[in-house]
Amino acid sequence: MDNDVHGYGSGRVSKIAPGATTASATITGLTTPINLACDAGGNLYVLENNTNRVLKFAPGATTPSATLTGLDNPFGLALDGGGNLYVANYGNSTVSKFAPGATTPTATLTGATNAWKLAFDGSGNLYVVGWARSDIMKYAPGATTPCATLTSSGGPQGIAFDSSGNLYAANYIDGINDTV
């Protein structure tokens, strides 16, 4: 799998192939690329925060094949096992779901104050972190409202699961990394 590197304020996304130490391809002309995701088909999704959109690039392309809209100050991206793209909207505290091929949200998840970062567990549950909050909202597959609230200290800014299903939270506010 290729590693993609983005630069806040640089207006570009650079591609660094496995084993390489420098970028071999760059997508330029972007405004604020702050988050990325790749689907199983090799499509690259580039979240542009300032323009409230996600650009979809086909494998190897340097111009977008689609523009996903209907967002409000987006920050986080995640793909589920079905190829649906989820976008955390900090601006209106929601998460937008885009079915494969859709350019406007096909569902809106509510109940995630200051939605910031996203992650899926091995069972397909979506977890949403709110900026500068100590709660992590859990959504069952297909749900639009949370089924549980998990607590972490210090305002988690990033979350990830390990192969055993443990949820890790990087806490920016107090500097403690939790296992939730």
mmCIF file of C-alpha atoms in Angstrom:
data_model
loop_
_atom_site.group_PDB
_atom_site.id
_atom_site.type_symbol
_atom_site.label_atom_id
_atom_site.label_comp_id
_atom_site.label_asym_id
_atom_site.label_seq_id
_atom_site.Cartn_x
_atom_site.Cartn_y
_atom_site.Cartn_z
ATOM 1 C CA MET A 1 0.000 0.000 0.000
ATOM 2 C CA ASP A 2 1.286 3.468 -0.850
ATOM 3 C CA ASN A 3 1.798 6.095 1.800
ATOM 4 C CA ASP A 4 0.262 9.479 1.057
ATOM 5 C CA VAL A 5 1.538 12.590 2.751
ATOM 6 C CA HIS A 6 -0.407 15.817 3.027
ATOM 7 C CA GLY A 7 0.801 19.276 3.975
ATOM 8 C CA TYR A 8 -1.447 21.753 5.756
ATOM 9 C CA GLY A 9 -1.311 25.071 3.950
ATOM 10 C CA SER A 10 0.891 23.680 1.172
ATOM 11 C CA GLY A 11 -1.991 22.963 -1.188
ATOM 12 C CA ARG A 12 -0.606 19.581 -2.241
ATOM 13 C CA VAL A 13 -0.715 15.848 -1.581
ATOM 14 C CA SER A 14 2.508 13.930 -2.163
ATOM 15 C CA LYS A 15 2.792 10.224 -2.875
ATOM 16 C CA ILE A 16 5.731 8.266 -1.498
ATOM 17 C CA ALA A 17 5.926 4.704 -2.832
ATOM 18 C CA PRO A 18 6.953 1.823 -0.550
ATOM 19 C CA GLY A 19 10.736 1.814 -0.105
ATOM 20 C CA ALA A 20 11.131 5.318 -1.517
ATOM 21 C CA THR A 21 12.369 8.303 0.471
ATOM 22 C CA THR A 22 11.054 11.104 -1.748
ATOM 23 C CA ALA A 23 7.739 11.915 -3.354
ATOM 24 C CA SER A 24 7.204 10.454 -6.809
ATOM 25 C CA ALA A 25 3.917 12.163 -7.604
ATOM 26 C CA THR A 26 2.126 15.196 -6.284
ATOM 27 C CA ILE A 27 -1.411 16.499 -6.550
ATOM 28 C CA THR A 28 -1.258 20.303 -6.516
ATOM 29 C CA GLY A 29 -3.689 23.200 -6.620
ATOM 30 C CA LEU A 30 -5.475 22.216 -3.433
ATOM 31 C CA THR A 31 -6.579 24.707 -0.794
ATOM 32 C CA THR A 32 -6.362 23.020 2.614
ATOM 33 C CA PRO A 33 -5.775 19.259 2.339
ATOM 34 C CA ILE A 34 -5.861 18.114 5.970
ATOM 35 C CA ASN A 35 -6.990 14.495 5.874
ATOM 36 C CA LEU A 36 -6.851 11.518 3.514
ATOM 37 C CA ALA A 37 -8.425 8.105 2.998
ATOM 38 C CA CYS A 38 -8.011 5.388 0.363
ATOM 39 C CA ASP A 39 -10.728 2.897 -0.549
ATOM 40 C CA ALA A 40 -10.288 -0.733 -1.619
ATOM 41 C CA GLY A 41 -10.355 0.327 -5.298
ATOM 42 C CA GLY A 42 -7.355 2.632 -4.826
ATOM 43 C CA ASN A 43 -9.346 5.867 -4.984
ATOM 44 C CA LEU A 44 -7.865 8.650 -2.874
ATOM 45 C CA TYR A 45 -10.164 10.973 -0.918
ATOM 46 C CA VAL A 46 -8.688 14.362 0.015
ATOM 47 C CA LEU A 47 -10.516 16.418 2.633
ATOM 48 C CA GLU A 48 -10.238 20.170 2.081
ATOM 49 C CA ASN A 49 -11.317 21.892 5.265
ATOM 50 C CA ASN A 50 -11.552 25.511 4.029
ATOM 51 C CA THR A 51 -13.684 24.613 1.008
ATOM 52 C CA ASN A 52 -16.018 22.222 2.884
ATOM 53 C CA ARG A 53 -15.482 19.416 0.409
ATOM 54 C CA VAL A 54 -13.789 16.087 -0.224
ATOM 55 C CA LEU A 55 -12.132 15.485 -3.580
ATOM 56 C CA LYS A 56 -12.025 11.960 -5.010
ATOM 57 C CA PHE A 57 -9.052 10.987 -7.181
ATOM 58 C CA ALA A 58 -8.972 7.799 -9.253
ATOM 59 C CA PRO A 59 -5.799 5.709 -8.885
ATOM 60 C CA GLY A 60 -2.837 7.624 -10.338
ATOM 61 C CA ALA A 61 -4.918 10.694 -11.226
ATOM 62 C CA THR A 62 -3.864 14.263 -10.437
ATOM 63 C CA THR A 63 -7.262 15.827 -11.113
ATOM 64 C CA PRO A 64 -10.382 14.894 -9.146
ATOM 65 C CA SER A 65 -12.986 12.569 -10.620
ATOM 66 C CA ALA A 66 -15.647 13.753 -8.152
ATOM 67 C CA THR A 67 -16.317 16.427 -5.542
ATOM 68 C CA LEU A 68 -18.222 15.466 -2.404
ATOM 69 C CA THR A 69 -20.164 18.370 -0.902
ATOM 70 C CA GLY A 70 -22.718 19.117 1.817
ATOM 71 C CA LEU A 71 -20.088 19.388 4.567
ATOM 72 C CA ASP A 72 -19.576 21.903 7.383
ATOM 73 C CA ASN A 73 -15.984 22.469 8.566
ATOM 74 C CA PRO A 74 -14.955 18.843 7.991
ATOM 75 C CA PHE A 75 -11.930 17.255 9.696
ATOM 76 C CA GLY A 76 -12.048 13.447 9.943
ATOM 77 C CA LEU A 77 -12.403 10.727 7.282
ATOM 78 C CA ALA A 78 -12.970 6.983 7.539
ATOM 79 C CA LEU A 79 -14.176 4.216 5.240
ATOM 80 C CA ASP A 80 -16.261 1.265 6.408
ATOM 81 C CA GLY A 81 -16.060 -2.287 5.069
ATOM 82 C CA GLY A 82 -18.769 -1.538 2.497
ATOM 83 C CA GLY A 83 -16.853 1.340 0.927
ATOM 84 C CA ASN A 84 -19.007 4.060 2.504
ATOM 85 C CA LEU A 85 -17.050 7.218 3.297
ATOM 86 C CA TYR A 86 -17.737 8.988 6.603
ATOM 87 C CA VAL A 87 -16.774 12.631 7.183
ATOM 88 C CA ALA A 88 -16.693 14.314 10.612
ATOM 89 C CA ASN A 89 -18.251 17.798 10.447
ATOM 90 C CA TYR A 90 -16.907 19.933 13.264
ATOM 91 C CA GLY A 91 -19.033 22.903 12.166
ATOM 92 C CA ASN A 92 -22.441 21.324 12.779
ATOM 93 C CA SER A 93 -21.458 18.396 15.054
ATOM 94 C CA THR A 94 -22.550 15.700 12.609
ATOM 95 C CA VAL A 95 -21.006 12.926 10.557
ATOM 96 C CA SER A 96 -21.893 12.700 6.865
ATOM 97 C CA LYS A 97 -22.086 9.287 5.213
ATOM 98 C CA PHE A 98 -21.431 8.979 1.471
ATOM 99 C CA ALA A 99 -22.396 5.731 -0.244
ATOM 100 C CA PRO A 100 -19.958 4.572 -2.931
ATOM 101 C CA GLY A 101 -20.321 6.866 -5.944
ATOM 102 C CA ALA A 102 -22.391 9.499 -4.090
ATOM 103 C CA THR A 103 -21.368 13.178 -4.128
ATOM 104 C CA THR A 104 -23.842 14.342 -1.484
ATOM 105 C CA PRO A 105 -24.454 12.707 1.903
ATOM 106 C CA THR A 106 -26.743 9.677 1.875
ATOM 107 C CA ALA A 107 -27.139 9.773 5.681
ATOM 108 C CA THR A 108 -26.350 12.120 8.560
ATOM 109 C CA LEU A 109 -25.244 10.877 11.961
ATOM 110 C CA THR A 110 -26.073 13.142 14.904
ATOM 111 C CA GLY A 111 -25.087 13.311 18.570
ATOM 112 C CA ALA A 112 -21.341 13.877 18.107
ATOM 113 C CA THR A 113 -20.570 17.318 19.522
ATOM 114 C CA ASN A 114 -17.620 18.959 17.725
ATOM 115 C CA ALA A 115 -17.102 15.871 15.508
ATOM 116 C CA TRP A 116 -13.366 15.648 14.810
ATOM 117 C CA LYS A 117 -11.838 12.197 14.172
ATOM 118 C CA LEU A 118 -13.298 8.819 13.198
ATOM 119 C CA ALA A 119 -12.374 5.132 13.418
ATOM 120 C CA PHE A 120 -14.096 1.788 12.814
ATOM 121 C CA ASP A 121 -13.655 -1.297 14.964
ATOM 122 C CA GLY A 122 -13.488 -4.831 13.599
ATOM 123 C CA SER A 123 -17.262 -5.250 13.993
ATOM 124 C CA GLY A 124 -18.101 -2.191 11.869
ATOM 125 C CA ASN A 125 -18.989 0.137 14.744
ATOM 126 C CA LEU A 126 -18.038 3.767 14.120
ATOM 127 C CA TYR A 127 -16.349 5.794 16.866
ATOM 128 C CA VAL A 128 -16.381 9.602 16.765
ATOM 129 C CA VAL A 129 -14.179 11.929 18.799
ATOM 130 C CA GLY A 130 -15.284 15.482 19.517
ATOM 131 C CA TRP A 131 -12.662 18.263 19.607
ATOM 132 C CA ALA A 132 -11.568 19.147 23.168
ATOM 133 C CA ARG A 133 -14.137 16.795 24.716
ATOM 134 C CA SER A 134 -13.590 13.709 26.846
ATOM 135 C CA ASP A 135 -16.309 11.614 25.194
ATOM 136 C CA ILE A 136 -16.120 9.215 22.274
ATOM 137 C CA MET A 137 -19.423 8.360 20.639
ATOM 138 C CA LYS A 138 -20.079 4.818 19.375
ATOM 139 C CA TYR A 139 -22.471 4.155 16.475
ATOM 140 C CA ALA A 140 -23.667 0.658 15.598
ATOM 141 C CA PRO A 141 -23.506 -0.260 11.897
ATOM 142 C CA GLY A 142 -26.290 1.586 10.041
ATOM 143 C CA ALA A 143 -27.255 3.741 13.050
ATOM 144 C CA THR A 144 -27.570 7.535 12.868
ATOM 145 C CA THR A 145 -27.520 8.148 16.637
ATOM 146 C CA PRO A 146 -24.974 6.907 19.190
ATOM 147 C CA CYS A 147 -25.552 3.632 21.008
ATOM 148 C CA ALA A 148 -22.884 4.305 23.658
ATOM 149 C CA THR A 149 -20.631 7.010 25.055
ATOM 150 C CA LEU A 150 -17.083 6.129 26.049
ATOM 151 C CA THR A 151 -14.987 8.358 28.265
ATOM 152 C CA SER A 152 -11.343 9.262 27.825
ATOM 153 C CA SER A 153 -9.338 11.869 29.703
ATOM 154 C CA GLY A 154 -8.010 15.095 28.289
ATOM 155 C CA GLY A 155 -9.847 15.560 25.029
ATOM 156 C CA PRO A 156 -8.809 12.822 22.603
ATOM 157 C CA GLN A 157 -7.635 14.091 19.222
ATOM 158 C CA GLY A 158 -7.044 10.791 17.482
ATOM 159 C CA ILE A 159 -8.286 7.242 17.919
ATOM 160 C CA ALA A 160 -7.209 3.860 16.584
ATOM 161 C CA PHE A 161 -7.877 0.168 17.175
ATOM 162 C CA ASP A 162 -5.264 -2.551 17.527
ATOM 163 C CA SER A 163 -5.694 -6.110 16.274
ATOM 164 C CA SER A 164 -7.125 -7.169 19.661
ATOM 165 C CA GLY A 165 -9.921 -4.587 19.473
ATOM 166 C CA ASN A 166 -8.470 -2.158 22.026
ATOM 167 C CA LEU A 167 -9.376 1.463 21.323
ATOM 168 C CA TYR A 168 -6.505 3.904 21.829
ATOM 169 C CA ALA A 169 -7.083 7.635 22.281
ATOM 170 C CA ALA A 170 -4.366 10.270 21.849
ATOM 171 C CA ASN A 171 -5.188 12.995 24.354
ATOM 172 C CA TYR A 172 -3.884 16.365 23.256
ATOM 173 C CA ILE A 173 -5.122 18.358 26.245
ATOM 174 C CA ASP A 174 -3.451 16.454 29.109
ATOM 175 C CA GLY A 175 -0.833 14.477 27.174
ATOM 176 C CA ILE A 176 -2.089 11.077 28.362
ATOM 177 C CA ASN A 177 -2.694 8.292 25.861
ATOM 178 C CA ASP A 178 -5.575 6.132 27.024
ATOM 179 C CA THR A 179 -6.721 2.644 26.227
ATOM 180 C CA VAL A 180 -10.488 2.962 26.411
#
